[in-house]
PDB file of C-alpha atoms in Angstrom:
ATOM      1  CA  MET A   1     130.318  86.104 141.367  1.00 93.00           C
ATOM      2  CA  ARG A   2     130.777  85.505 145.019  1.00 96.00           C
ATOM      3  CA  VAL A   3     129.111  83.154 147.418  1.00 96.00           C
ATOM      4  CA  GLY A   4     127.991  83.438 150.854  1.00 97.00           C
ATOM      5  CA  VAL A   5     126.020  81.281 153.587  1.00 97.00           C
ATOM      6  CA  VAL A   6     123.796  82.431 156.171  1.00 97.00           C
ATOM      7  CA  VAL A   7     124.573  80.828 159.359  1.00 98.00           C
ATOM      8  CA  LEU A   8     121.450  81.094 161.684  1.00 97.00           C
ATOM      9  CA  PRO A   9     122.170  82.058 165.396  1.00 96.00           C
ATOM     10  CA  GLU A  10     120.671  79.061 166.795  1.00 97.00           C
ATOM     11  CA  HIS A  11     124.105  77.094 167.796  1.00 96.00           C
ATOM     12  CA  ARG A  12     125.960  77.099 170.996  1.00 96.00           C
ATOM     13  CA  TRP A  13     129.201  78.837 170.553  1.00 97.00           C
ATOM     14  CA  THR A  14     131.281  75.814 170.715  1.00 95.00           C
ATOM     15  CA  ASP A  15     129.270  74.681 167.711  1.00 97.00           C
ATOM     16  CA  ALA A  16     129.091  77.847 165.913  1.00 98.00           C
ATOM     17  CA  LEU A  17     132.858  78.622 166.083  1.00 98.00           C
ATOM     18  CA  SER A  18     133.392  75.444 164.032  1.00 98.00           C
ATOM     19  CA  ILE A  19     130.641  76.360 161.550  1.00 98.00           C
ATOM     20  CA  TRP A  20     132.151  79.821 161.133  1.00 98.00           C
ATOM     21  CA  SER A  21     135.453  78.654 160.431  1.00 98.00           C
ATOM     22  CA  GLU A  22     134.434  75.994 158.189  1.00 98.00           C
ATOM     23  CA  VAL A  23     132.868  78.263 155.826  1.00 97.00           C
ATOM     24  CA  GLU A  24     135.895  80.466 155.719  1.00 97.00           C
ATOM     25  CA  GLU A  25     138.167  77.371 155.015  1.00 97.00           C
ATOM     26  CA  LEU A  26     135.971  75.968 152.357  1.00 96.00           C
ATOM     27  CA  GLY A  27     136.668  79.355 150.531  1.00 95.00           C
ATOM     28  CA  PHE A  28     133.114  81.132 150.478  1.00 96.00           C
ATOM     29  CA  SER A  29     133.257  85.061 149.774  1.00 96.00           C
ATOM     30  CA  HIS A  30     131.147  85.981 153.114  1.00 97.00           C
ATOM     31  CA  ALA A  31     129.138  84.723 155.645  1.00 98.00           C
ATOM     32  CA  TRP A  32     126.032  86.323 157.364  1.00 98.00           C
ATOM     33  CA  THR A  33     123.505  85.983 160.219  1.00 97.00           C
ATOM     34  CA  TYR A  34     120.182  87.145 160.914  1.00 95.00           C
ATOM     35  CA  ASP A  35     119.027  89.841 163.179  1.00 93.00           C
ATOM     36  CA  HIS A  36     115.989  88.744 164.880  1.00 90.00           C
ATOM     37  CA  LEU A  37     114.525  87.298 168.298  1.00 89.00           C
ATOM     38  CA  SER A  38     112.905  84.616 166.887  1.00 85.00           C
ATOM     39  CA  TRP A  39     112.228  83.507 163.183  1.00 86.00           C
ATOM     40  CA  ARG A  40     109.106  81.961 161.943  1.00 85.00           C
ATOM     41  CA  SER A  41     109.016  78.304 162.731  1.00 89.00           C
ATOM     42  CA  LEU A  42     112.081  78.277 164.876  1.00 91.00           C
ATOM     43  CA  ARG A  43     110.470  80.630 167.437  1.00 90.00           C
ATOM     44  CA  GLY A  44     110.762  78.927 170.831  1.00 91.00           C
ATOM     45  CA  GLY A  45     114.219  77.244 169.958  1.00 94.00           C
ATOM     46  CA  PRO A  46     117.778  78.272 170.406  1.00 95.00           C
ATOM     47  CA  TRP A  47     118.400  81.591 168.912  1.00 95.00           C
ATOM     48  CA  TYR A  48     121.438  84.027 169.849  1.00 96.00           C
ATOM     49  CA  SER A  49     122.035  87.578 169.602  1.00 95.00           C
ATOM     50  CA  PRO A  50     123.693  88.570 166.048  1.00 95.00           C
ATOM     51  CA  VAL A  51     125.777  91.302 167.450  1.00 96.00           C
ATOM     52  CA  PRO A  52     127.933  89.395 170.150  1.00 97.00           C
ATOM     53  CA  THR A  53     127.765  86.436 167.525  1.00 97.00           C
ATOM     54  CA  LEU A  54     129.342  88.583 164.671  1.00 98.00           C
ATOM     55  CA  THR A  55     132.011  89.908 167.016  1.00 98.00           C
ATOM     56  CA  ALA A  56     133.358  86.325 168.020  1.00 98.00           C
ATOM     57  CA  ALA A  57     132.774  85.397 164.265  1.00 98.00           C
ATOM     58  CA  ALA A  58     135.025  88.526 163.587  1.00 98.00           C
ATOM     59  CA  ALA A  59     137.908  87.314 166.428  1.00 97.00           C
ATOM     60  CA  ALA A  60     137.556  83.755 165.077  1.00 96.00           C
ATOM     61  CA  THR A  61     138.244  84.507 161.204  1.00 98.00           C
ATOM     62  CA  SER A  62     140.483  86.547 159.047  1.00 97.00           C
ATOM     63  CA  ARG A  63     139.844  86.530 155.831  1.00 97.00           C
ATOM     64  CA  ILE A  64     135.857  86.067 155.154  1.00 98.00           C
ATOM     65  CA  THR A  65     133.671  88.968 155.059  1.00 98.00           C
ATOM     66  CA  ILE A  66     130.903  88.942 157.514  1.00 98.00           C
ATOM     67  CA  GLY A  67     127.872  90.784 158.014  1.00 98.00           C
ATOM     68  CA  THR A  68     123.829  91.238 159.070  1.00 97.00           C
ATOM     69  CA  LEU A  69     121.436  89.649 156.892  1.00 95.00           C
ATOM     70  CA  VAL A  70     119.637  92.116 157.900  1.00 93.00           C
ATOM     71  CA  THR A  71     119.353  94.407 160.748  1.00 95.00           C
ATOM     72  CA  SER A  72     115.961  95.149 161.626  1.00 92.00           C
ATOM     73  CA  PRO A  73     114.828  98.517 162.704  1.00 94.00           C
ATOM     74  CA  ASN A  74     112.027  96.606 164.670  1.00 93.00           C
ATOM     75  CA  LEU A  75     115.054  96.338 167.256  1.00 93.00           C
ATOM     76  CA  ARG A  76     117.598  98.803 166.605  1.00 95.00           C
ATOM     77  CA  HIS A  77     118.249 102.665 167.417  1.00 97.00           C
ATOM     78  CA  PRO A  78     120.832 104.095 164.569  1.00 98.00           C
ATOM     79  CA  VAL A  79     123.139 105.388 167.468  1.00 98.00           C
ATOM     80  CA  THR A  80     123.517 102.308 169.212  1.00 97.00           C
ATOM     81  CA  TRP A  81     123.431 100.123 166.198  1.00 98.00           C
ATOM     82  CA  ALA A  82     126.377 102.328 164.290  1.00 98.00           C
ATOM     83  CA  GLN A  83     128.424 102.083 167.383  1.00 98.00           C
ATOM     84  CA  ASP A  84     128.552  98.226 167.434  1.00 98.00           C
ATOM     85  CA  VAL A  85     129.189  98.287 163.143  1.00 98.00           C
ATOM     86  CA  MET A  86     131.627 100.485 163.916  1.00 98.00           C
ATOM     87  CA  THR A  87     133.169  98.003 166.802  1.00 98.00           C
ATOM     88  CA  ILE A  88     132.611  94.988 164.608  1.00 98.00           C
ATOM     89  CA  ASP A  89     134.377  96.519 161.695  1.00 98.00           C
ATOM     90  CA  GLU A  90     137.458  97.348 164.272  1.00 98.00           C
ATOM     91  CA  ILE A  91     137.603  93.689 165.462  1.00 98.00           C
ATOM     92  CA  SER A  92     137.517  92.214 161.958  1.00 98.00           C
ATOM     93  CA  GLY A  93     139.946  94.567 160.399  1.00 98.00           C
ATOM     94  CA  GLY A  94     137.296  95.988 158.053  1.00 98.00           C
ATOM     95  CA  ARG A  95     135.582  92.753 156.861  1.00 98.00           C
ATOM     96  CA  PHE A  96     132.208  93.785 158.095  1.00 98.00           C
ATOM     97  CA  VAL A  97     129.218  94.830 155.833  1.00 98.00           C
ATOM     98  CA  ALA A  98     126.117  96.042 157.556  1.00 98.00           C
ATOM     99  CA  GLY A  99     123.066  94.638 156.050  1.00 98.00           C
ATOM    100  CA  ILE A 100     120.032  96.850 156.730  1.00 98.00           C
ATOM    101  CA  GLY A 101     116.104  95.910 155.709  1.00 96.00           C
ATOM    102  CA  ALA A 102     112.875  97.602 156.714  1.00 94.00           C
ATOM    103  CA  GLY A 103     111.823  95.308 159.460  1.00 90.00           C
ATOM    104  CA  GLY A 104     108.731  92.915 158.983  1.00 82.00           C
ATOM    105  CA  GLY A 105     105.830  92.132 160.637  1.00 79.00           C
ATOM    106  CA  GLY A 106     105.287  89.327 163.231  1.00 81.00           C
ATOM    107  CA  HIS A 107     106.748  88.836 166.592  1.00 82.00           C
ATOM    108  CA  ASP A 108     109.652  90.851 166.349  1.00 84.00           C
ATOM    109  CA  ALA A 109     107.456  93.884 165.272  1.00 85.00           C
ATOM    110  CA  ALA A 110     105.352  93.525 168.439  1.00 87.00           C
ATOM    111  CA  VAL A 111     107.382  91.881 170.972  1.00 88.00           C
ATOM    112  CA  LEU A 112     108.362  95.266 172.459  1.00 88.00           C
ATOM    113  CA  GLY A 113     105.214  96.947 172.368  1.00 88.00           C
ATOM    114  CA  MET A 114     105.417  99.191 169.533  1.00 84.00           C
ATOM    115  CA  PRO A 115     102.279 100.115 167.462  1.00 86.00           C
ATOM    116  CA  HIS A 116     101.568  98.564 164.234  1.00 87.00           C
ATOM    117  CA  LEU A 117     102.908 100.319 161.472  1.00 92.00           C
ATOM    118  CA  SER A 118     101.276 100.680 157.905  1.00 92.00           C
ATOM    119  CA  PRO A 119     103.810  99.841 154.783  1.00 91.00           C
ATOM    120  CA  SER A 120     104.053 103.456 154.150  1.00 94.00           C
ATOM    121  CA  ARG A 121     105.213 104.580 157.756  1.00 95.00           C
ATOM    122  CA  ARG A 122     107.435 101.298 158.034  1.00 94.00           C
ATOM    123  CA  HIS A 123     109.188 102.740 154.803  1.00 96.00           C
ATOM    124  CA  LYS A 124     109.665 105.835 156.606  1.00 97.00           C
ATOM    125  CA  ARG A 125     111.052 104.669 159.322  1.00 97.00           C
ATOM    126  CA  PHE A 126     113.583 102.428 157.019  1.00 97.00           C
ATOM    127  CA  ARG A 127     114.673 105.464 155.406  1.00 98.00           C
ATOM    128  CA  GLU A 128     114.993 107.418 158.691  1.00 98.00           C
ATOM    129  CA  PHE A 129     117.266 104.599 159.725  1.00 98.00           C
ATOM    130  CA  ILE A 130     119.258 104.561 156.880  1.00 98.00           C
ATOM    131  CA  GLU A 131     119.642 108.439 156.515  1.00 98.00           C
ATOM    132  CA  LEU A 132     120.976 108.619 160.242  1.00 98.00           C
ATOM    133  CA  GLY A 133     122.789 105.530 160.136  1.00 98.00           C
ATOM    134  CA  ASP A 134     124.943 107.025 156.996  1.00 98.00           C
ATOM    135  CA  LEU A 135     125.603 110.360 158.930  1.00 98.00           C
ATOM    136  CA  LEU A 136     126.372 108.612 162.284  1.00 98.00           C
ATOM    137  CA  LEU A 137     129.265 106.429 160.188  1.00 98.00           C
ATOM    138  CA  THR A 138     130.782 108.950 158.131  1.00 97.00           C
ATOM    139  CA  GLU A 139     130.623 112.190 159.918  1.00 96.00           C
ATOM    140  CA  LYS A 140     132.851 113.102 163.410  1.00 93.00           C
ATOM    141  CA  LYS A 141     129.416 114.297 164.973  1.00 95.00           C
ATOM    142  CA  ALA A 142     126.006 114.095 163.874  1.00 96.00           C
ATOM    143  CA  SER A 143     122.435 115.347 165.020  1.00 98.00           C
ATOM    144  CA  TYR A 144     119.382 114.345 163.472  1.00 98.00           C
ATOM    145  CA  HIS A 145     115.618 115.018 164.393  1.00 98.00           C
ATOM    146  CA  GLY A 146     113.014 112.390 162.461  1.00 97.00           C
ATOM    147  CA  GLU A 147     109.700 111.033 163.315  1.00 97.00           C
ATOM    148  CA  TYR A 148     110.840 107.942 164.702  1.00 97.00           C
ATOM    149  CA  TYR A 149     114.818 108.588 165.459  1.00 97.00           C
ATOM    150  CA  THR A 150     116.698 111.260 167.266  1.00 98.00           C
ATOM    151  CA  ALA A 151     120.433 111.988 167.771  1.00 98.00           C
ATOM    152  CA  VAL A 152     121.792 115.038 169.120  1.00 98.00           C
ATOM    153  CA  ASP A 153     125.714 115.700 168.953  1.00 97.00           C
ATOM    154  CA  ALA A 154     126.331 111.916 168.604  1.00 97.00           C
ATOM    155  CA  CYS A 155     130.128 111.229 168.275  1.00 95.00           C
ATOM    156  CA  LEU A 156     131.439 108.053 167.108  1.00 95.00           C
ATOM    157  CA  ALA A 157     134.969 108.032 167.251  1.00 95.00           C
ATOM    158  CA  PRO A 158     137.441 106.628 165.530  1.00 96.00           C
ATOM    159  CA  GLY A 159     134.866 105.811 162.859  1.00 96.00           C
ATOM    160  CA  CYS A 160     134.891 102.653 160.676  1.00 98.00           C
ATOM    161  CA  VAL A 161     138.151 100.921 159.521  1.00 98.00           C
ATOM    162  CA  GLN A 162     136.521 100.902 155.911  1.00 98.00           C
ATOM    163  CA  ARG A 163     136.055 104.605 154.766  1.00 96.00           C
ATOM    164  CA  PRO A 164     134.016 106.745 154.346  1.00 96.00           C
ATOM    165  CA  ARG A 165     131.876 103.946 156.509  1.00 98.00           C
ATOM    166  CA  VAL A 166     131.161 100.164 156.092  1.00 98.00           C
ATOM    167  CA  PRO A 167     129.261  99.323 153.176  1.00 98.00           C
ATOM    168  CA  PHE A 168     125.501  98.987 153.593  1.00 98.00           C
ATOM    169  CA  ALA A 169     123.683  95.785 151.948  1.00 98.00           C
ATOM    170  CA  ILE A 170     120.279  97.038 151.543  1.00 98.00           C
ATOM    171  CA  ALA A 171     117.599  94.714 151.208  1.00 97.00           C
ATOM    172  CA  ALA A 172     114.893  96.233 148.894  1.00 97.00           C
ATOM    173  CA  ALA A 173     111.791  94.925 147.007  1.00 94.00           C
ATOM    174  CA  GLY A 174     109.198  97.631 145.996  1.00 94.00           C
ATOM    175  CA  ARG A 175     110.079 100.810 144.318  1.00 95.00           C
ATOM    176  CA  HIS A 176     110.609 103.191 147.141  1.00 96.00           C
ATOM    177  CA  ALA A 177     112.801 100.891 148.733  1.00 97.00           C
ATOM    178  CA  LEU A 178     114.939 100.502 145.624  1.00 98.00           C
ATOM    179  CA  ALA A 179     115.484 104.059 145.342  1.00 98.00           C
ATOM    180  CA  LEU A 180     116.905 103.889 149.042  1.00 98.00           C
ATOM    181  CA  ALA A 181     119.289 101.503 147.803  1.00 98.00           C
ATOM    182  CA  ALA A 182     120.007 102.911 144.968  1.00 98.00           C
ATOM    183  CA  ARG A 183     121.115 106.251 146.830  1.00 98.00           C
ATOM    184  CA  TYR A 184     123.263 104.472 149.902  1.00 98.00           C
ATOM    185  CA  ALA A 185     124.027 100.828 149.051  1.00 98.00           C
ATOM    186  CA  GLN A 186     127.026  99.097 147.897  1.00 98.00           C
ATOM    187  CA  ILE A 187     125.262  95.839 147.786  1.00 98.00           C
ATOM    188  CA  TRP A 188     121.486  95.876 146.712  1.00 98.00           C
ATOM    189  CA  VAL A 189     119.784  92.582 148.355  1.00 97.00           C
ATOM    190  CA  THR A 190     116.405  91.054 147.407  1.00 95.00           C
ATOM    191  CA  ASN A 191     114.765  87.951 148.415  1.00 90.00           C
ATOM    192  CA  GLY A 192     112.107  88.276 145.628  1.00 87.00           C
ATOM    193  CA  ASP A 193     108.728  89.420 146.950  1.00 85.00           C
ATOM    194  CA  PRO A 194     108.884  89.734 150.538  1.00 78.00           C
ATOM    195  CA  THR A 195     105.192  89.320 150.999  1.00 77.00           C
ATOM    196  CA  ARG A 196     105.062  85.651 149.462  1.00 78.00           C
ATOM    197  CA  PHE A 197     108.440  84.523 151.043  1.00 71.00           C
ATOM    198  CA  GLY A 198     108.995  81.015 149.816  1.00 70.00           C
ATOM    199  CA  GLU A 199     105.368  80.719 147.932  1.00 79.00           C
ATOM    200  CA  LEU A 200     106.289  81.658 144.531  1.00 81.00           C
ATOM    201  CA  SER A 201     106.926  79.535 141.732  1.00 86.00           C
ATOM    202  CA  GLU A 202     110.847  79.823 140.335  1.00 88.00           C
ATOM    203  CA  LYS A 203     109.416  81.142 137.450  1.00 90.00           C
ATOM    204  CA  GLU A 204     107.499  83.786 139.344  1.00 91.00           C
ATOM    205  CA  SER A 205     110.256  84.578 141.456  1.00 91.00           C
ATOM    206  CA  TRP A 206     112.648  85.316 138.319  1.00 93.00           C
ATOM    207  CA  ALA A 207     109.927  87.383 136.747  1.00 94.00           C
ATOM    208  CA  VAL A 208     110.017  89.768 139.948  1.00 94.00           C
ATOM    209  CA  ILE A 209     113.656  89.572 140.226  1.00 95.00           C
ATOM    210  CA  ARG A 210     113.815  90.941 136.514  1.00 95.00           C
ATOM    211  CA  ALA A 211     111.332  93.670 137.443  1.00 96.00           C
ATOM    212  CA  GLN A 212     113.156  94.871 140.524  1.00 96.00           C
ATOM    213  CA  ARG A 213     116.548  94.641 138.883  1.00 96.00           C
ATOM    214  CA  GLU A 214     115.050  97.239 135.931  1.00 97.00           C
ATOM    215  CA  ILE A 215     113.485  99.568 138.713  1.00 97.00           C
ATOM    216  CA  PHE A 216     116.731  99.648 140.684  1.00 98.00           C
ATOM    217  CA  GLU A 217     118.968 100.395 137.759  1.00 98.00           C
ATOM    218  CA  GLU A 218     116.590 103.376 136.835  1.00 98.00           C
ATOM    219  CA  SER A 219     116.925 104.645 140.104  1.00 98.00           C
ATOM    220  CA  CYS A 220     120.591 104.541 140.157  1.00 98.00           C
ATOM    221  CA  HIS A 221     120.570 106.271 137.011  1.00 98.00           C
ATOM    222  CA  ARG A 222     118.378 109.254 138.792  1.00 97.00           C
ATOM    223  CA  GLU A 223     121.005 109.318 141.548  1.00 97.00           C
ATOM    224  CA  GLY A 224     123.702 109.997 139.194  1.00 97.00           C
ATOM    225  CA  ARG A 225     125.381 106.410 140.180  1.00 97.00           C
ATOM    226  CA  ASP A 226     126.405 103.985 137.645  1.00 97.00           C
ATOM    227  CA  PRO A 227     124.065 100.773 138.539  1.00 96.00           C
ATOM    228  CA  ALA A 228     127.046  98.363 137.295  1.00 95.00           C
ATOM    229  CA  LEU A 229     129.364  99.728 140.380  1.00 95.00           C
ATOM    230  CA  VAL A 230     126.462  98.683 142.863  1.00 97.00           C
ATOM    231  CA  ALA A 231     126.992  94.718 144.053  1.00 98.00           C
ATOM    232  CA  ARG A 232     123.656  92.809 143.762  1.00 98.00           C
ATOM    233  CA  MET A 233     122.860  89.799 145.847  1.00 97.00           C
ATOM    234  CA  LEU A 234     120.144  87.126 145.799  1.00 95.00           C
ATOM    235  CA  ASN A 235     118.989  84.918 148.607  1.00 91.00           C
ATOM    236  CA  GLY A 236     119.023  81.397 146.804  1.00 89.00           C
ATOM    237  CA  SER A 237     117.412  79.805 149.554  1.00 86.00           C
ATOM    238  CA  VAL A 238     114.354  81.560 148.963  1.00 85.00           C
ATOM    239  CA  ILE A 239     114.327  82.064 145.194  1.00 87.00           C
ATOM    240  CA  VAL A 240     114.963  78.272 144.066  1.00 86.00           C
ATOM    241  CA  GLY A 241     113.845  76.641 147.310  1.00 78.00           C
ATOM    242  CA  ASP A 242     116.261  74.100 146.664  1.00 89.00           C
ATOM    243  CA  PRO A 243     119.719  75.321 145.719  1.00 93.00           C
ATOM    244  CA  LEU A 244     121.743  72.704 147.827  1.00 95.00           C
ATOM    245  CA  SER A 245     119.785  69.744 146.731  1.00 95.00           C
ATOM    246  CA  SER A 246     122.496  68.758 144.260  1.00 96.00           C
ATOM    247  CA  VAL A 247     125.612  70.236 142.800  1.00 95.00           C
ATOM    248  CA  GLU A 248     124.055  70.590 139.130  1.00 95.00           C
ATOM    249  CA  ARG A 249     121.119  72.460 140.838  1.00 95.00           C
ATOM    250  CA  PHE A 250     123.416  74.932 142.584  1.00 95.00           C
ATOM    251  CA  ILE A 251     125.613  75.521 139.746  1.00 95.00           C
ATOM    252  CA  ASP A 252     122.647  76.212 137.578  1.00 94.00           C
ATOM    253  CA  PHE A 253     121.102  78.637 139.972  1.00 94.00           C
ATOM    254  CA  VAL A 254     124.486  80.593 140.407  1.00 95.00           C
ATOM    255  CA  GLY A 255     125.136  80.593 136.522  1.00 94.00           C
ATOM    256  CA  ARG A 256     121.346  82.002 136.129  1.00 95.00           C
ATOM    257  CA  SER A 257     121.916  84.502 138.852  1.00 96.00           C
ATOM    258  CA  ARG A 258     125.110  85.726 137.295  1.00 95.00           C
ATOM    259  CA  ASP A 259     123.282  86.111 133.644  1.00 95.00           C
ATOM    260  CA  GLU A 260     120.492  88.061 135.447  1.00 95.00           C
ATOM    261  CA  GLY A 261     123.085  90.570 136.430  1.00 95.00           C
ATOM    262  CA  PHE A 262     123.673  89.703 139.962  1.00 97.00           C
ATOM    263  CA  THR A 263     127.371  89.383 141.721  1.00 97.00           C
ATOM    264  CA  ASP A 264     126.623  87.648 144.643  1.00 97.00           C
ATOM    265  CA  VAL A 265     124.349  84.847 145.744  1.00 96.00           C
ATOM    266  CA  VAL A 266     123.939  83.489 149.587  1.00 96.00           C
ATOM    267  CA  ILE A 267     122.595  80.087 150.784  1.00 95.00           C
ATOM    268  CA  HIS A 268     121.830  79.112 154.126  1.00 95.00           C
ATOM    269  CA  TYR A 269     124.397  76.563 155.860  1.00 97.00           C
ATOM    270  CA  PRO A 270     122.481  73.137 155.795  1.00 97.00           C
ATOM    271  CA  ARG A 271     120.225  72.215 158.707  1.00 96.00           C
ATOM    272  CA  ARG A 272     118.910  68.360 159.455  1.00 95.00           C
ATOM    273  CA  SER A 273     115.545  69.724 159.548  1.00 95.00           C
ATOM    274  CA  GLU A 274     113.361  72.295 157.745  1.00 93.00           C
ATOM    275  CA  PRO A 275     114.191  75.032 156.893  1.00 93.00           C
ATOM    276  CA  PHE A 276     116.796  74.968 154.989  1.00 93.00           C
ATOM    277  CA  LYS A 277     117.349  71.116 155.401  1.00 95.00           C
ATOM    278  CA  ALA A 278     120.232  70.019 153.139  1.00 96.00           C
ATOM    279  CA  ASP A 279     122.834  67.269 152.791  1.00 97.00           C
ATOM    280  CA  HIS A 280     126.180  68.448 154.293  1.00 97.00           C
ATOM    281  CA  ARG A 281     128.180  66.382 151.515  1.00 97.00           C
ATOM    282  CA  VAL A 282     126.537  68.268 148.966  1.00 97.00           C
ATOM    283  CA  PHE A 283     127.453  71.746 150.538  1.00 97.00           C
ATOM    284  CA  GLU A 284     130.851  70.888 150.630  1.00 97.00           C
ATOM    285  CA  LYS A 285     130.935  69.512 147.256  1.00 96.00           C
ATOM    286  CA  ILE A 286     129.698  72.682 145.870  1.00 95.00           C
ATOM    287  CA  ALA A 287     132.613  74.592 147.852  1.00 94.00           C
ATOM    288  CA  GLU A 288     134.988  72.577 145.899  1.00 94.00           C
ATOM    289  CA  VAL A 289     133.636  72.670 142.482  1.00 92.00           C
ATOM    290  CA  TRP A 290     131.451  75.355 141.514  1.00 90.00           C
ATOM    291  CA  ARG A 291     134.376  77.978 140.600  1.00 91.00           C
ATOM    292  CA  PRO A 292     135.861  75.670 138.019  1.00 90.00           C
ATOM    293  CA  ALA A 293     132.139  74.859 136.650  1.00 89.00           C
ATOM    294  CA  LEU A 294     131.462  78.261 136.049  1.00 87.00           C
ATOM    295  CA  GLY A 295     135.243  79.567 134.989  1.00 89.00           C
ATOM    296  CA  GLU A 296     135.407  81.570 137.849  1.00 87.00           C
ATOM    297  CA  PRO A 297     139.095  82.055 139.308  1.00 84.00           C
ATOM    298  CA  THR A 298     139.753  80.570 142.716  1.00 81.00           C
ATOM    299  CA  PRO A 299     140.424  83.207 145.448  1.00 75.00           C
ATOM    300  CA  ALA A 300     143.974  83.563 146.389  1.00 64.00           C
TER     301      ALA A 300
END
């Protein structure tokens, strides 16, 4: 089991640098940031761009895996996105994971003046983004003509440090998105039911996740992939709401996640106010004790 931390891009770099360094020094396996122009109740407050943030984090760290949780097609074109991905992978020495989602509604979906997309059309755009992104990061030259995205003889050289490309961490909840994850993802990511973010009870969330897992595994088999070879990641700050309320609470969540077949969990770096308000002392203690408590090996 691997544990990662989401660092919201709300800090001036003088403060963010110490946070990213701390997460690595505490021994967490991976660290992520959001790809939004703003986020829910934090809209209007400080919020920095994920690409330069992750570039700086890549240069400031040496071991930890870093990534977007998750890139939004609301804001990105696959050609320029793929060049960013290739560059951060180079700067990090092959430690980058490209998290990708369908792009939700709200301000990010409207700020560029794009028309509202139905769920089916948003899924089609999501599929095109992944298909073209995969081509761009694996082929020497790529052309693509879709409804939402076009590329003409796009050439990204020298390519990713990681071969054949950086891992994709695909956020998927519904049947069609889970089929995309089964085909293209190296990590499947779920928050449970994205249409009821933070609204479900813990019991309801685990039931949703279990059903998603079954669909994902069925989809992998249809793609000829062994589902056991695809990593699976849960967002603990959404699934249980308070994973940092105590060390015992966190260890229980991680153990339950492992028992449900997940390989990774993420939590949010503790904030002083909601959302994701938590005691930093508990966060530090968790980093110290969760592996021994669950019989997990300590990383070298």
